[in-house]
Short mmCIF file of C-alpha atoms in Angstrom, two decimals:
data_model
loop_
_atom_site.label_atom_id
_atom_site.label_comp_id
_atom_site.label_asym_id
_atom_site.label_seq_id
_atom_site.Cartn_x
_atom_site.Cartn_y
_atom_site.Cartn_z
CA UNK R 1 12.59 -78.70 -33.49
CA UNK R 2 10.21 -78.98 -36.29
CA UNK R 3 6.70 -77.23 -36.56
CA UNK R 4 3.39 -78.79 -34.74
CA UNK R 5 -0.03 -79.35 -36.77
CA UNK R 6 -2.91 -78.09 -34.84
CA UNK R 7 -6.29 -78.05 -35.73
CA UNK R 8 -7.65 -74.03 -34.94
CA UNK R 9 -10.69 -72.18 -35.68
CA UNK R 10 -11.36 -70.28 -38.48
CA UNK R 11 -14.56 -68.81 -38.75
CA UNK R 12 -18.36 -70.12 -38.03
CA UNK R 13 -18.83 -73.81 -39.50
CA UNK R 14 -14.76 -73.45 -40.33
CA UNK R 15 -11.56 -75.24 -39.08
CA UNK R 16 -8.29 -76.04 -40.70
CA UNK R 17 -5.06 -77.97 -39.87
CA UNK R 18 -2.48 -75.82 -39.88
CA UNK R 19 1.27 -75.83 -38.28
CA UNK R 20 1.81 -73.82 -34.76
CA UNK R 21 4.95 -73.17 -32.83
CA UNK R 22 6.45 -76.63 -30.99
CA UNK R 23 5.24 -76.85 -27.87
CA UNK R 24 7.34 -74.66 -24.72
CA UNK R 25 7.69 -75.07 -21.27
CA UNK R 26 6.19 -71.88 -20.95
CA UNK R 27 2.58 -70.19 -21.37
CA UNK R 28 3.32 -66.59 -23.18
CA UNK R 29 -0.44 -65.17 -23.05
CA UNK R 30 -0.04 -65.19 -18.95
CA UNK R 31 3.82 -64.15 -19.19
CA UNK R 32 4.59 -67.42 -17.21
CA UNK R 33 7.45 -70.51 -16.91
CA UNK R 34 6.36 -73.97 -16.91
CA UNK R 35 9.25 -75.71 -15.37
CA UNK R 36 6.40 -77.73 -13.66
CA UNK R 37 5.25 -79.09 -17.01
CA UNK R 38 5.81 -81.63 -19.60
CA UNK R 39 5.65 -82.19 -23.17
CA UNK R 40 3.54 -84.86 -25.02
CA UNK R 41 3.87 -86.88 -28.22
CA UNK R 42 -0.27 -86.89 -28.62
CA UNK R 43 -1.64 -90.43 -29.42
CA UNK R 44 -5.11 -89.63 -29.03
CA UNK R 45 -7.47 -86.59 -29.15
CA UNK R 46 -10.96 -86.14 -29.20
CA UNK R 47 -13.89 -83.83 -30.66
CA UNK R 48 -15.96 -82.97 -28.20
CA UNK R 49 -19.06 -81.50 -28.53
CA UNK R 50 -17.77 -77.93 -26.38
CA UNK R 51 -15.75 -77.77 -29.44
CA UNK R 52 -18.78 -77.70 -31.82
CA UNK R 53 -20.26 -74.77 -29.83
CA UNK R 54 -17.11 -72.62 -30.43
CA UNK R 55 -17.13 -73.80 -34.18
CA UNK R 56 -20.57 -72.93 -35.01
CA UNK R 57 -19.65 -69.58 -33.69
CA UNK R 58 -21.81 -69.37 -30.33
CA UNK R 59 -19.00 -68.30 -28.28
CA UNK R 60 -16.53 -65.19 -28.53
CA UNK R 61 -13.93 -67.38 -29.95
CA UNK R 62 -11.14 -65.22 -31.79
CA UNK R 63 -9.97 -66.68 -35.62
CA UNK R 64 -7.06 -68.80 -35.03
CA UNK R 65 -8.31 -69.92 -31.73
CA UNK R 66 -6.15 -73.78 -31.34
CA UNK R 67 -8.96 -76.48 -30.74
CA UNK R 68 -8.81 -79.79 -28.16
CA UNK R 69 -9.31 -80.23 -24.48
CA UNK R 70 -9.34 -83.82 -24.59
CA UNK R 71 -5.61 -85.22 -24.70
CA UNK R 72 -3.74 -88.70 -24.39
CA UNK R 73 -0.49 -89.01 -24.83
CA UNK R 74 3.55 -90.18 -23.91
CA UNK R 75 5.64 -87.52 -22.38
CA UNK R 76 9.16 -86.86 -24.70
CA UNK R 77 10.20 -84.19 -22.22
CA UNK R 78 9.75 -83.32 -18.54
CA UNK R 79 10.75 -79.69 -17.04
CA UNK R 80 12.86 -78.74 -14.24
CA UNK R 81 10.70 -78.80 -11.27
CA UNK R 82 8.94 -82.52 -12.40
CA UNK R 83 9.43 -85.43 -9.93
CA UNK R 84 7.43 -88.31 -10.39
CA UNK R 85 6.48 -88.14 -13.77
CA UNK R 86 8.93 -89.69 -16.70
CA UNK R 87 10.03 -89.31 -20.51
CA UNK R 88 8.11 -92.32 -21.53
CA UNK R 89 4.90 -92.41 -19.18
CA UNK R 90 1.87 -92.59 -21.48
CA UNK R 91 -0.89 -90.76 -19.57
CA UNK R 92 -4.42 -88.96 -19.91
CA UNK R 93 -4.75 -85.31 -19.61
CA UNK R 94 -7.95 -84.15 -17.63
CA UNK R 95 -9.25 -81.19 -19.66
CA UNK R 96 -9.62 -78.79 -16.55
CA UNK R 97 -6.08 -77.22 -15.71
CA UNK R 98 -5.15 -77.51 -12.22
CA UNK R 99 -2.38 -75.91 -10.10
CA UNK R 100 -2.82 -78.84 -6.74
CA UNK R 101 -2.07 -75.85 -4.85
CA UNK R 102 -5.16 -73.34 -3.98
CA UNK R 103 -7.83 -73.73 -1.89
CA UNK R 104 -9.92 -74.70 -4.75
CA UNK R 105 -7.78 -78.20 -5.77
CA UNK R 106 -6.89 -78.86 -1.90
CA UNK R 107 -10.42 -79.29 -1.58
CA UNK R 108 -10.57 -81.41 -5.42
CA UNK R 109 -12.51 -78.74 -7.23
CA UNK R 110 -9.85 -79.08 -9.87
CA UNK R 111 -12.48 -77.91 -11.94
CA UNK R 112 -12.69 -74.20 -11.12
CA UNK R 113 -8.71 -73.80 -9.43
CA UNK R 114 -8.19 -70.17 -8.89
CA UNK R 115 -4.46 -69.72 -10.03
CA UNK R 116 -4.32 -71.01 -14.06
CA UNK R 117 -6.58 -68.81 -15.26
CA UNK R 118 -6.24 -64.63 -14.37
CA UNK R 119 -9.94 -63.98 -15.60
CA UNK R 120 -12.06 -66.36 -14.20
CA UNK R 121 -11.73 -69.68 -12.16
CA UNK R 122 -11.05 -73.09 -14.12
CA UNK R 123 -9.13 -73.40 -16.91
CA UNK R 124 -8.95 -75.74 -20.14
CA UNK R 125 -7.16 -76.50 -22.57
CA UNK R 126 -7.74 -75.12 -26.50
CA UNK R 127 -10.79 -72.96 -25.60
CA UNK R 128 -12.34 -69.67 -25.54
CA UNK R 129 -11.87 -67.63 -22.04
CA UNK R 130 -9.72 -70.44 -20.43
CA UNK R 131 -6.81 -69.38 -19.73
CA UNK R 132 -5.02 -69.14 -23.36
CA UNK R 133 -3.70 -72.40 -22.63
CA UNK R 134 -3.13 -74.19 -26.22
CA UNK R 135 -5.02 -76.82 -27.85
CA UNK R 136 -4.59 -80.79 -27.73
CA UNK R 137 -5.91 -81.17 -31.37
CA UNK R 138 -1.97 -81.55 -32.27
CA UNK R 139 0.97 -83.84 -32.65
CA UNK R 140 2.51 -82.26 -29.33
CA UNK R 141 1.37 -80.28 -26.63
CA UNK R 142 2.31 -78.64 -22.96
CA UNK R 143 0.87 -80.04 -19.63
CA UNK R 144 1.12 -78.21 -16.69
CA UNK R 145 1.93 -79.08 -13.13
CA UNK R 146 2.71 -82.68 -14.67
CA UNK R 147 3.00 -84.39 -11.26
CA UNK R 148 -0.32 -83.25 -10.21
CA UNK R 149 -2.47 -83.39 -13.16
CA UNK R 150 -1.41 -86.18 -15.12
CA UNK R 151 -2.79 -89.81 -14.85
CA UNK R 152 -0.19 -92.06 -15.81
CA UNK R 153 -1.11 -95.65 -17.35
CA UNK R 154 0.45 -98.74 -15.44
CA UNK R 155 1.00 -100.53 -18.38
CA UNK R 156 1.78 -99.39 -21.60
CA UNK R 157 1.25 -102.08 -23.62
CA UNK R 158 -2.01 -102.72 -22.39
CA UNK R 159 -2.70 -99.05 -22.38
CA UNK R 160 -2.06 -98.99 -26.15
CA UNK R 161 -4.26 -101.89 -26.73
CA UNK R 162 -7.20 -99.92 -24.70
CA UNK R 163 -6.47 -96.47 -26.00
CA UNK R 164 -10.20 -95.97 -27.68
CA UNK R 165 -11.37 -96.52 -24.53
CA UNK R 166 -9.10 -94.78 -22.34
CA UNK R 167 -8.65 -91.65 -24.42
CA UNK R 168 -12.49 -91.30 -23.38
CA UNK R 169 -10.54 -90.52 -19.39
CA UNK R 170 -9.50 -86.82 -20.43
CA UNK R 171 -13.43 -85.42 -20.57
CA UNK R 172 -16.66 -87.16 -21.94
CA UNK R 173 -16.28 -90.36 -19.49
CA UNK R 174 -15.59 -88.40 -16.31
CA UNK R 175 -18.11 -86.49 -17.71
CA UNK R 176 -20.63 -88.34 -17.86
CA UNK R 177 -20.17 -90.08 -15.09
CA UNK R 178 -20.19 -87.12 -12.47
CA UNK R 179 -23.37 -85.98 -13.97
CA UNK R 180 -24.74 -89.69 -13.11
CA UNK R 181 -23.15 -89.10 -9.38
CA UNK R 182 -24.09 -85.69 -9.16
CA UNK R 183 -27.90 -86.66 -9.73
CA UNK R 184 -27.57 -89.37 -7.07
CA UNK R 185 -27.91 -92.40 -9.57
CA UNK R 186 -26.80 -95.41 -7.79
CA UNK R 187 -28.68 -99.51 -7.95
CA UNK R 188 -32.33 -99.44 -8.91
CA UNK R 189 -32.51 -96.05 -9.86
CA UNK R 190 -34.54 -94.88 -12.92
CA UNK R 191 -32.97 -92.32 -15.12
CA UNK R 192 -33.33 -90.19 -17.74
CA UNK R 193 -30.42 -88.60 -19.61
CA UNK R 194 -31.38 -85.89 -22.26
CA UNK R 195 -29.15 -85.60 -24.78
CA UNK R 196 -27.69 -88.88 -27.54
CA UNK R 197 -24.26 -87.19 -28.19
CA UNK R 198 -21.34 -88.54 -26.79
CA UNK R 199 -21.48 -87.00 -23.75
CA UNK R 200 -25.13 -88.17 -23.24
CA UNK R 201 -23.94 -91.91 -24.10
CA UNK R 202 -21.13 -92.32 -22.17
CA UNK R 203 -23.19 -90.94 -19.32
CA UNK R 204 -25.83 -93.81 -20.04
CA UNK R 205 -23.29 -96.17 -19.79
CA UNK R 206 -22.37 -95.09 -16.55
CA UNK R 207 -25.74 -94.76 -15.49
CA UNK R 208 -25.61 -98.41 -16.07
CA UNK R 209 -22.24 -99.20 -13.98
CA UNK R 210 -23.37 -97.25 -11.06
CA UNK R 211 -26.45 -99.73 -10.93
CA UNK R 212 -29.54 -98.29 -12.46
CA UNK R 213 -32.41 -100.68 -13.61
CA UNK R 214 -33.45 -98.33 -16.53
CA UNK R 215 -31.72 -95.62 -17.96
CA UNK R 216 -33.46 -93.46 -20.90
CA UNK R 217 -32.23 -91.47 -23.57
CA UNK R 218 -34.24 -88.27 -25.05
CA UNK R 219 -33.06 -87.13 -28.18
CA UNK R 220 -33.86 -85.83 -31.72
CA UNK R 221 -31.63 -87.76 -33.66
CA UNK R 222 -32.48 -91.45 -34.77
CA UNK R 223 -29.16 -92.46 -35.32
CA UNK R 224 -28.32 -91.47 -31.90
CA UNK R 225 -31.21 -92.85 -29.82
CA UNK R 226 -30.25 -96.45 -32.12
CA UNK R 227 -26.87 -96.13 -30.95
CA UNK R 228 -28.40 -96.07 -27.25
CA UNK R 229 -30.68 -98.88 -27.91
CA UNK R 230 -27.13 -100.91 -28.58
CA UNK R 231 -26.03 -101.05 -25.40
CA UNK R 232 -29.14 -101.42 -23.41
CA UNK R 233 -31.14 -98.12 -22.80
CA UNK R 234 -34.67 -97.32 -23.14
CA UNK R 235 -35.17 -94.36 -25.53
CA UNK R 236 -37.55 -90.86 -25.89
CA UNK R 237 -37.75 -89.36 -29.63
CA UNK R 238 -38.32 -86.06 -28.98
CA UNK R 239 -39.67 -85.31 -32.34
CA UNK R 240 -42.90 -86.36 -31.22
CA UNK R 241 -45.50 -84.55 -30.22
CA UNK R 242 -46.39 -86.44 -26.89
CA UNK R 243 -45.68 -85.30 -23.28
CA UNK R 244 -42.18 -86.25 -22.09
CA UNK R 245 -43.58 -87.03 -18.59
CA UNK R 246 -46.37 -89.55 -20.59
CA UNK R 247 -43.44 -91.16 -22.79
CA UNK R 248 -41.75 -91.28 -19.29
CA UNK R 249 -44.92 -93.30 -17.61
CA UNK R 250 -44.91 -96.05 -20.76
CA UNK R 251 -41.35 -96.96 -19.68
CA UNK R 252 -41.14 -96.99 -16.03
CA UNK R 253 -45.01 -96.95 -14.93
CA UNK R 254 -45.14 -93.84 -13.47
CA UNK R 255 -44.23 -89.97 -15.22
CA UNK R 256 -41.11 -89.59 -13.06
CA UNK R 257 -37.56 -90.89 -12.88
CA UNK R 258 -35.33 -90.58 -9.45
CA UNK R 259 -32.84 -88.53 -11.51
CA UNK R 260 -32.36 -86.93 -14.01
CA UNK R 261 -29.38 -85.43 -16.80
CA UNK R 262 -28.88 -82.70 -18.92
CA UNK R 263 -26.23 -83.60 -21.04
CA UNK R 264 -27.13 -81.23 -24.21
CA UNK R 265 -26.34 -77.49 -22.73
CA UNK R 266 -27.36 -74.14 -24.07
CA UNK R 267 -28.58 -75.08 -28.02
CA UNK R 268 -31.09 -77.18 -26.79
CA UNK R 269 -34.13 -76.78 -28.56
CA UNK R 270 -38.08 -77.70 -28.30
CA UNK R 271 -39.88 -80.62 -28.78
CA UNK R 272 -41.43 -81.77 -31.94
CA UNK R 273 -40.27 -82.23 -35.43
CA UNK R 274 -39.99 -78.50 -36.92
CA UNK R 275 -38.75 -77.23 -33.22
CA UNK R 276 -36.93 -74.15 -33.08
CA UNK R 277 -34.05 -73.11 -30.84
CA UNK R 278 -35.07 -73.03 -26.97
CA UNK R 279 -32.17 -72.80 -24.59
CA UNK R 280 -33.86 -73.40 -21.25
CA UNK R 281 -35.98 -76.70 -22.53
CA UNK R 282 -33.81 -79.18 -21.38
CA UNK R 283 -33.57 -77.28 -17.78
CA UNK R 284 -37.62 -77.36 -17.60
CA UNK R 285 -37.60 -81.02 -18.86
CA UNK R 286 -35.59 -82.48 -16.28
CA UNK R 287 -37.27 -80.53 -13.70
CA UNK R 288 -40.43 -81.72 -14.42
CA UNK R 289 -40.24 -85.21 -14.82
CA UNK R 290 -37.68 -85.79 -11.56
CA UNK R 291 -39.44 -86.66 -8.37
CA UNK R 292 -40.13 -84.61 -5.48
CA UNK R 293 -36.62 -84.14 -3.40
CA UNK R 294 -34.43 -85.64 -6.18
CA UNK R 295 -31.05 -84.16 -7.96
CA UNK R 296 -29.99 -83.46 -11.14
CA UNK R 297 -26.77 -83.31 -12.82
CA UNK R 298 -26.29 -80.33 -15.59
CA UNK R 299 -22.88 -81.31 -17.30
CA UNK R 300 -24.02 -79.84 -20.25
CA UNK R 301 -22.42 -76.43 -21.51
CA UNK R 302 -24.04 -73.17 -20.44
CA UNK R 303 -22.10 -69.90 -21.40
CA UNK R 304 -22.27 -66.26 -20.60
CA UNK R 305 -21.53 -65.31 -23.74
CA UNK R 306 -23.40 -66.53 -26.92
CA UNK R 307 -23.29 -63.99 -29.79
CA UNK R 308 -25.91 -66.53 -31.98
CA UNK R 309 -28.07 -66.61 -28.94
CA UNK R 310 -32.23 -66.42 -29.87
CA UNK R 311 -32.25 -63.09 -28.04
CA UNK R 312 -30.45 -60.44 -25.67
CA UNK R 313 -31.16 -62.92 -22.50
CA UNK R 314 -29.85 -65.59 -24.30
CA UNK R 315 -26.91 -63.56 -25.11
CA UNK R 316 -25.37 -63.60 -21.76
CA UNK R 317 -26.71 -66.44 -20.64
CA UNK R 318 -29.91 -65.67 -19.18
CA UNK R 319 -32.66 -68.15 -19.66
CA UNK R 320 -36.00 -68.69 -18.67
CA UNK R 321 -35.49 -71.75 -16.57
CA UNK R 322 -39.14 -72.53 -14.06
CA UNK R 323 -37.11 -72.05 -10.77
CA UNK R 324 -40.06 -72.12 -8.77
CA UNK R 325 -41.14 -75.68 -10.21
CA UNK R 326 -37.75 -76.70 -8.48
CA UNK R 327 -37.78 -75.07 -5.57
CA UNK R 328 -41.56 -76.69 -5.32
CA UNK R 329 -40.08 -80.28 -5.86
CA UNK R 330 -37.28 -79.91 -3.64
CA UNK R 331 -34.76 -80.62 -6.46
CA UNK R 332 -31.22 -80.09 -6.08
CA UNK R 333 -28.86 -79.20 -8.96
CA UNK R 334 -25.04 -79.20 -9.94
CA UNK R 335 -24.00 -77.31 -12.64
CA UNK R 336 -20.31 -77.00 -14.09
CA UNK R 337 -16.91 -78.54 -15.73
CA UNK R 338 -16.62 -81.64 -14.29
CA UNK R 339 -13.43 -82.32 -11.63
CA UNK R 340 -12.15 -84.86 -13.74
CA UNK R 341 -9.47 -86.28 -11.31
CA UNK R 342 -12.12 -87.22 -8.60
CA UNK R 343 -12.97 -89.69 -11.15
CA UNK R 344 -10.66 -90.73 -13.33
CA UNK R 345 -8.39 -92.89 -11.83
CA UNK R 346 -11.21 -95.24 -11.00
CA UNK R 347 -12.86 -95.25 -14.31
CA UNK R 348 -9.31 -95.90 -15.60
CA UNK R 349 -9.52 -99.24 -13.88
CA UNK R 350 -12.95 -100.18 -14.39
CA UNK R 351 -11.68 -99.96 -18.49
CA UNK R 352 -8.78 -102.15 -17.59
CA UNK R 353 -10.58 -104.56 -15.92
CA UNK R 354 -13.24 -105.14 -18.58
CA UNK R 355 -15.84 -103.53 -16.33
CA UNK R 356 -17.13 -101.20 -19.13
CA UNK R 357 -16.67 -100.60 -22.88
CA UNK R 358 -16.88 -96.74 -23.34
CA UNK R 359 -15.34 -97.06 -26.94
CA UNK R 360 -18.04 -99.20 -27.96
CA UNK R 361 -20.82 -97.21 -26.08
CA UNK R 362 -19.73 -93.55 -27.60
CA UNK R 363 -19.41 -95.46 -31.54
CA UNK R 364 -15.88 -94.42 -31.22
CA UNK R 365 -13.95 -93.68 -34.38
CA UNK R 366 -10.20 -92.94 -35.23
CA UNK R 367 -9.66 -90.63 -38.03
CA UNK R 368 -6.23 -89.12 -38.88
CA UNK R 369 -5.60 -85.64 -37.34
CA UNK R 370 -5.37 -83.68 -40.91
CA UNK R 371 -9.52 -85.59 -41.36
CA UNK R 372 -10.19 -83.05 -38.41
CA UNK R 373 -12.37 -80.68 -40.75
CA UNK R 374 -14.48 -83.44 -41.85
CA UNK R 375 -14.84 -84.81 -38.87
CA UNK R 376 -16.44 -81.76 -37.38
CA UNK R 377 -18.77 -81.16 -40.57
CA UNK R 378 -19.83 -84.99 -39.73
CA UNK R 379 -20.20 -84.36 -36.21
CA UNK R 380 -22.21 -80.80 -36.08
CA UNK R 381 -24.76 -82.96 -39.02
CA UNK R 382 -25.44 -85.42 -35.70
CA UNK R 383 -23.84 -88.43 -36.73
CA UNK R 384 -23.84 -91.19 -33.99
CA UNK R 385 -19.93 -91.21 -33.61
CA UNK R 386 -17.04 -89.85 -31.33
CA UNK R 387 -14.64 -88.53 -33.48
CA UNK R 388 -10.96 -89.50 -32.59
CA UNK R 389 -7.94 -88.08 -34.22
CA UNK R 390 -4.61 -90.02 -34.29
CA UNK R 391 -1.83 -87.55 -34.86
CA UNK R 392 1.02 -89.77 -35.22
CA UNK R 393 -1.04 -92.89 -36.68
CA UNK R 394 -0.77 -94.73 -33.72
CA UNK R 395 -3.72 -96.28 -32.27
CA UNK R 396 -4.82 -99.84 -33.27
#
């Protein structure tokens, strides 16, 4: 079987395209046999912004580490042990591996399962301390426990037609959706997501489908806050020097919201034009403009490891986050990967049924998969776009 291009890591600020083995039924770094798994022809894979993090070189990712998490694609081969699953099912991959079988994903906390990863619980695909399970950024790749993890389309054809949209299913959509549950935003509520990157938009736009009057966006970036004007959110620039909770008050009347999002993660940074680098800002924010006895959502990427962190505590993850301000305010918080599969059937039908336009939300854009290095220069300069890369030249 010939080769498989896969976009890996190659030092800080670095990536290339370069060929990997073909795909196996097997996982060599844990010594293990996949006959649970399949293999996919990949139609659609995205760059997230967890990617970025190992790219810039704030995580102990090794040279040659393969990159993707987010995968669509139509199985060409099914192992021993697969039932239901068929050659020729076109399906999304959640990022988070999951084994259906431990305590952990027999209670859906697919997110941290305790058997595909021997370090740590949770595993991903493509990234640093998960597992060594290989990247998605490629023309073919190896799912695991196919029956269990895989979503499979219902109709092809219309699947193909929808693939911007539904390729958004394998992370930042789930994503930002539980982060919307997870800080209890349901009709009426007021909201405030930090953070304009494509995880902060999509989980704007499910701010909105859950039912919140106003939704608004924080960010730095003017091409990002525009893009979140597009589709109906109020916005914060952050690179003025005003109080969040006053800029807060001018939208909704008051200096609170009822929840409240961190979708940015551990390279936040201050307020104000000129700010530096300050990990626990977004943490504090959130905290102090939510109301008394309300919950926030923290999908955004915190690490224990962080070798460009601004000093030793950063290093390991250690931050100085105003605890007793939330323990004050009664505020509740969930932190994490997202379980994508308690969402992602449903989110799968509200894009089939015209309910929501992610795509369009999130700027998607399809580049070809050997664009992947200048796609991640564009993205890490903060323009308003989710990069998607179309191995095979597939997608309309």
């Amino acid at each position: 079987m010939a080769g498989n291009k896969c976009v890996v890591y190659v030092e800080p600020g670095k990536v290339k395209v370069e060929n990997i083995e073909y795909p196996r039924l097997e996982l060599k770094e844990q010594h293990r046999k996949c006959n649970h798994g399949v293999i996919l022809r990949v139609i659609a894979t995205n760059i997230c912004g967890s990617d970025q993090h190992m790219v810039r070189g704030r995580t102990t990712a090794h040279k040659g580490q393969t990159l993707g998490h987010e995968i669509t694609g139509e199985v060409i081969e099914v192992g021993r042990d697969v039932e239901f699953i068929k050659v020729g099912d076109l399906v999304s991959v959640p990022f988070n591996i999951a084994c259906g079988r431990c305590r952990m994903c027999k209670a859906g906390n697919t997110h941290v399962c305790l058997n595909v990863n021997p370090e740590r619980p949770g595993a991903a695909y493509g990234y640093v301390d998960m597992g060594g399970w290989v990247g998605g950024q490629a023309e073919y790749a190896m799912v695991p426990y196919a029956d269990w993890n895989l979503l499979k389309f219902p109709d092809k054809e219309q699947a193909m037609e929808k693939m911007k949209d539904l390729t958004m299913l394998s992370d930042i959509f789930p994503t930002g959706y539980h982060g919307a549950v997870s800080a209890g935003v349901t009709t009426g509520s007021t909201v405030y997501v930090a953070g304009a990157g494509p995880v902060g938009l999509a989980c704007a736009a499910s701010c909105q489908l859950l039912g919140a009057a106003v939704v608004i966006v924080g960010d730095m970036n003017p091409e990002r806050l525009a893009q979140a004007k597009s589709f109906g959110c109020e916005t914060v620039d952050l690179r003025k020097n005003a109080d969040l909770p006053d800029m807060i008050a001018q939208i909704v009347g008051e200096p609170v919201v009822d929840a409240a999002i961190d979708c940015v993660g551990f390279e936040a940074r201050g307020h104000g034009k000129d700010a530096a680098e300050a990990p626990a800002t977004v943490l504090n924010d959130i905290m102090a403009i939510t109301r008394v006895d309300g919950r926030l959502g923290i999908p955004g990427l915190y690490v224990t490891g962080d070798p460009g962190g601004i000093d030793e505590n950063a290093k390991t993850g250690q931050l100085g986050v105003n605890l007793g301000l939330g323990w004050a305010k009664a505020l509740s918080f969930t932190t994490g990967q997202t379980p994508v599969m308690r969402y992602h059937r449903q989110l799968m039908m509200a894009i089939l049924n015209d309910k929501i336009q992610i795509a369009k939300a999130v700027n998607a854009t399809v580049i070809p998969l050997d664009k992947a290095p200048q796609g991640y220069k564009d993205f890490d300069k903060g323009v308003a776009k989710k990069f998607i890369l179309d191995p095979h030249g597939l997608i309309k």
